[in-house]
């Protein structure tokens, strides 16, 4: 079992560009969530996908969008990049349970640097 | 507003010593509380998950406690090792709602030889 895998691991973009990050969930998991983690801070929830739909969203602008595919993998897209978007982007997956007790497994993250 | 506060923000201890990290939360209705360890530049790894009825749970040298009445949790690390140097993040789940998971900012622990 490969666990949660993310790609790319590192990337550098310039202001105004667009970026797509990818995530494959752990085998058997159907729910994927994305987090932004600035240096020295805890992860900030961006959104969560289940059954190919965005189910929950954090306090992030519309420049942040996502998608979930039938095989449960997911993408995070960020448009019109700003310097402040530089961060570690974490993907996490779990098997959906009604009371949110499903254990959350994280990937190693994608480190985005915006110049 | 659901919030999770962790203290201290950072901590330096000598190898072999014990330490305790704190987590206070205002998440409601409470479902569970998790502690994660995050090495620098890596993804968080789960240490423990505690539900409403659990007071103490151990995972090797890590022992977590939960007081659901006062909405406090602690993570105690015994006989610290250099490899314990990491950030420790408290995450609280609400039973319902759009913002189901609330993350603390973490405690950065440094274990020195």
PDB file of C-alpha atoms in Angstrom, chain B:
ATOM      1  CA  UNK B   1     -16.136  29.695  16.253  1.00  0.00           C
ATOM      2  CA  UNK B   2     -14.236  26.411  16.487  1.00  0.00           C
ATOM      3  CA  UNK B   3     -10.697  26.939  17.699  1.00  0.00           C
ATOM      4  CA  UNK B   4      -7.734  24.843  18.825  1.00  0.00           C
ATOM      5  CA  UNK B   5      -4.985  26.459  20.876  1.00  0.00           C
ATOM      6  CA  UNK B   6      -1.682  24.726  21.533  1.00  0.00           C
ATOM      7  CA  UNK B   7       1.019  25.537  24.030  1.00  0.00           C
ATOM      8  CA  UNK B   8       3.847  26.078  24.259  1.00  0.00           C
ATOM      9  CA  UNK B   9       4.542  27.337  20.750  1.00  0.00           C
ATOM     10  CA  UNK B  10       8.043  25.880  20.944  1.00  0.00           C
ATOM     11  CA  UNK B  11      10.014  23.818  23.421  1.00  0.00           C
ATOM     12  CA  UNK B  12      13.636  22.747  23.824  1.00  0.00           C
ATOM     13  CA  UNK B  13      14.507  19.795  26.060  1.00  0.00           C
ATOM     14  CA  UNK B  14      17.516  17.567  26.644  1.00  0.00           C
ATOM     15  CA  UNK B  15      17.590  14.017  25.379  1.00  0.00           C
ATOM     16  CA  UNK B  16      16.161  11.597  27.923  1.00  0.00           C
ATOM     17  CA  UNK B  17      13.890  14.167  29.575  1.00  0.00           C
ATOM     18  CA  UNK B  18      10.086  14.091  29.607  1.00  0.00           C
ATOM     19  CA  UNK B  19       7.800  16.826  28.331  1.00  0.00           C
ATOM     20  CA  UNK B  20       4.098  17.623  28.079  1.00  0.00           C
ATOM     21  CA  UNK B  21       2.351  19.499  25.302  1.00  0.00           C
ATOM     22  CA  UNK B  22      -1.052  21.111  25.766  1.00  0.00           C
ATOM     23  CA  UNK B  23      -4.100  21.492  23.551  1.00  0.00           C
ATOM     24  CA  UNK B  24      -7.250  23.458  24.421  1.00  0.00           C
ATOM     25  CA  UNK B  25     -10.236  23.463  22.104  1.00  0.00           C
ATOM     26  CA  UNK B  26     -13.657  25.006  21.687  1.00  0.00           C
ATOM     27  CA  UNK B  27     -14.900  22.672  18.940  1.00  0.00           C
ATOM     28  CA  UNK B  28     -18.507  21.619  19.326  1.00  0.00           C
ATOM     29  CA  UNK B  29     -20.139  19.172  19.033  1.00  0.00           C
ATOM     30  CA  UNK B  30     -17.007  17.198  19.786  1.00  0.00           C
ATOM     31  CA  UNK B  31     -16.285  13.996  17.878  1.00  0.00           C
ATOM     32  CA  UNK B  32     -12.616  13.152  18.412  1.00  0.00           C
ATOM     33  CA  UNK B  33      -9.168  14.592  18.983  1.00  0.00           C
ATOM     34  CA  UNK B  34      -5.992  13.535  17.217  1.00  0.00           C
ATOM     35  CA  UNK B  35      -2.341  14.224  17.780  1.00  0.00           C
ATOM     36  CA  UNK B  36      -0.020  14.272  14.793  1.00  0.00           C
ATOM     37  CA  UNK B  37       3.767  14.399  14.556  1.00  0.00           C
ATOM     38  CA  UNK B  38       5.192  16.344  11.651  1.00  0.00           C
ATOM     39  CA  UNK B  39       8.861  16.231  10.750  1.00  0.00           C
ATOM     40  CA  UNK B  40      10.158  19.319   8.976  1.00  0.00           C
ATOM     41  CA  UNK B  41       9.054  19.370   5.341  1.00  0.00           C
ATOM     42  CA  UNK B  42       7.115  16.113   5.673  1.00  0.00           C
ATOM     43  CA  UNK B  43       3.448  15.251   6.008  1.00  0.00           C
ATOM     44  CA  UNK B  44       1.904  14.785   9.482  1.00  0.00           C
ATOM     45  CA  UNK B  45       1.740  11.261  10.873  1.00  0.00           C
ATOM     46  CA  UNK B  46      -0.966  10.200  13.302  1.00  0.00           C
ATOM     47  CA  UNK B  47       0.102   9.386  16.875  1.00  0.00           C
ATOM     48  CA  UNK B  48      -3.234   8.902  18.628  1.00  0.00           C
ATOM     49  CA  UNK B  49      -6.947   9.465  18.149  1.00  0.00           C
ATOM     50  CA  UNK B  50      -9.222   9.881  21.144  1.00  0.00           C
ATOM     51  CA  UNK B  51     -12.995   9.874  21.317  1.00  0.00           C
ATOM     52  CA  UNK B  52     -15.257  11.421  23.934  1.00  0.00           C
ATOM     53  CA  UNK B  53     -15.207   8.415  26.269  1.00  0.00           C
ATOM     54  CA  UNK B  54     -11.422   7.931  26.306  1.00  0.00           C
ATOM     55  CA  UNK B  55      -9.299   9.594  28.992  1.00  0.00           C
ATOM     56  CA  UNK B  56      -5.871   8.191  28.199  1.00  0.00           C
ATOM     57  CA  UNK B  57      -4.262   6.479  25.237  1.00  0.00           C
ATOM     58  CA  UNK B  58      -0.655   5.441  24.805  1.00  0.00           C
ATOM     59  CA  UNK B  59       1.470   4.798  21.747  1.00  0.00           C
ATOM     60  CA  UNK B  60       4.921   3.732  22.881  1.00  0.00           C
ATOM     61  CA  UNK B  61       6.589   6.670  24.620  1.00  0.00           C
ATOM     62  CA  UNK B  62       3.668   8.948  23.704  1.00  0.00           C
ATOM     63  CA  UNK B  63       0.688   9.214  26.070  1.00  0.00           C
ATOM     64  CA  UNK B  64      -2.293  11.407  25.278  1.00  0.00           C
ATOM     65  CA  UNK B  65      -4.946  12.458  27.771  1.00  0.00           C
ATOM     66  CA  UNK B  66      -8.338  13.996  27.172  1.00  0.00           C
ATOM     67  CA  UNK B  67     -10.610  15.893  29.540  1.00  0.00           C
ATOM     68  CA  UNK B  68     -13.814  16.448  27.587  1.00  0.00           C
ATOM     69  CA  UNK B  69     -15.335  18.495  30.411  1.00  0.00           C
ATOM     70  CA  UNK B  70     -12.616  21.135  30.388  1.00  0.00           C
ATOM     71  CA  UNK B  71     -11.933  20.610  26.659  1.00  0.00           C
ATOM     72  CA  UNK B  72      -8.257  20.011  27.202  1.00  0.00           C
ATOM     73  CA  UNK B  73      -5.811  17.423  25.946  1.00  0.00           C
ATOM     74  CA  UNK B  74      -2.165  16.797  26.615  1.00  0.00           C
ATOM     75  CA  UNK B  75       0.547  14.788  24.912  1.00  0.00           C
ATOM     76  CA  UNK B  76       3.253  13.463  27.226  1.00  0.00           C
ATOM     77  CA  UNK B  77       6.537  12.264  25.757  1.00  0.00           C
ATOM     78  CA  UNK B  78       8.639  10.032  27.988  1.00  0.00           C
ATOM     79  CA  UNK B  79      12.418   9.599  27.783  1.00  0.00           C
ATOM     80  CA  UNK B  80      12.728  11.867  24.755  1.00  0.00           C
ATOM     81  CA  UNK B  81      14.956  10.955  21.840  1.00  0.00           C
ATOM     82  CA  UNK B  82      16.600  13.106  19.188  1.00  0.00           C
ATOM     83  CA  UNK B  83      14.109  11.704  16.666  1.00  0.00           C
ATOM     84  CA  UNK B  84      11.261  13.245  18.654  1.00  0.00           C
ATOM     85  CA  UNK B  85      12.304  16.645  17.315  1.00  0.00           C
ATOM     86  CA  UNK B  86       9.313  17.703  15.232  1.00  0.00           C
ATOM     87  CA  UNK B  87       6.111  19.706  15.309  1.00  0.00           C
ATOM     88  CA  UNK B  88       3.190  18.184  17.176  1.00  0.00           C
ATOM     89  CA  UNK B  89      -0.235  19.159  15.913  1.00  0.00           C
ATOM     90  CA  UNK B  90      -3.553  18.779  17.715  1.00  0.00           C
ATOM     91  CA  UNK B  91      -6.581  18.301  15.457  1.00  0.00           C
ATOM     92  CA  UNK B  92     -10.150  18.288  16.734  1.00  0.00           C
ATOM     93  CA  UNK B  93     -13.111  16.938  14.777  1.00  0.00           C
ATOM     94  CA  UNK B  94     -16.643  18.202  15.058  1.00  0.00           C
ATOM     95  CA  UNK B  95     -19.420  15.687  14.691  1.00  0.00           C
ATOM     96  CA  UNK B  96     -21.170  17.797  12.068  1.00  0.00           C
ATOM     97  CA  UNK B  97     -20.735  20.953  10.094  1.00  0.00           C
ATOM     98  CA  UNK B  98     -18.880  22.254   7.092  1.00  0.00           C
ATOM     99  CA  UNK B  99     -15.643  22.863   9.010  1.00  0.00           C
ATOM    100  CA  UNK B 100     -15.354  19.386  10.455  1.00  0.00           C
ATOM    101  CA  UNK B 101     -11.619  19.471  11.299  1.00  0.00           C
ATOM    102  CA  UNK B 102      -9.896  22.250  13.227  1.00  0.00           C
ATOM    103  CA  UNK B 103      -6.101  22.288  13.391  1.00  0.00           C
ATOM    104  CA  UNK B 104      -3.908  23.803  16.042  1.00  0.00           C
ATOM    105  CA  UNK B 105      -0.786  25.705  15.000  1.00  0.00           C
ATOM    106  CA  UNK B 106       1.418  23.051  16.553  1.00  0.00           C
ATOM    107  CA  UNK B 107       4.186  22.900  19.134  1.00  0.00           C
ATOM    108  CA  UNK B 108       7.682  22.782  17.751  1.00  0.00           C
ATOM    109  CA  UNK B 109       9.793  20.440  19.892  1.00  0.00           C
ATOM    110  CA  UNK B 110      13.558  20.338  19.714  1.00  0.00           C
ATOM    111  CA  UNK B 111      15.421  17.589  21.582  1.00  0.00           C
ATOM    112  CA  UNK B 112      19.073  18.354  22.142  1.00  0.00           C
ATOM    113  CA  UNK B 113      21.851  15.856  22.977  1.00  0.00           C
TER     114      UNK B 113
END
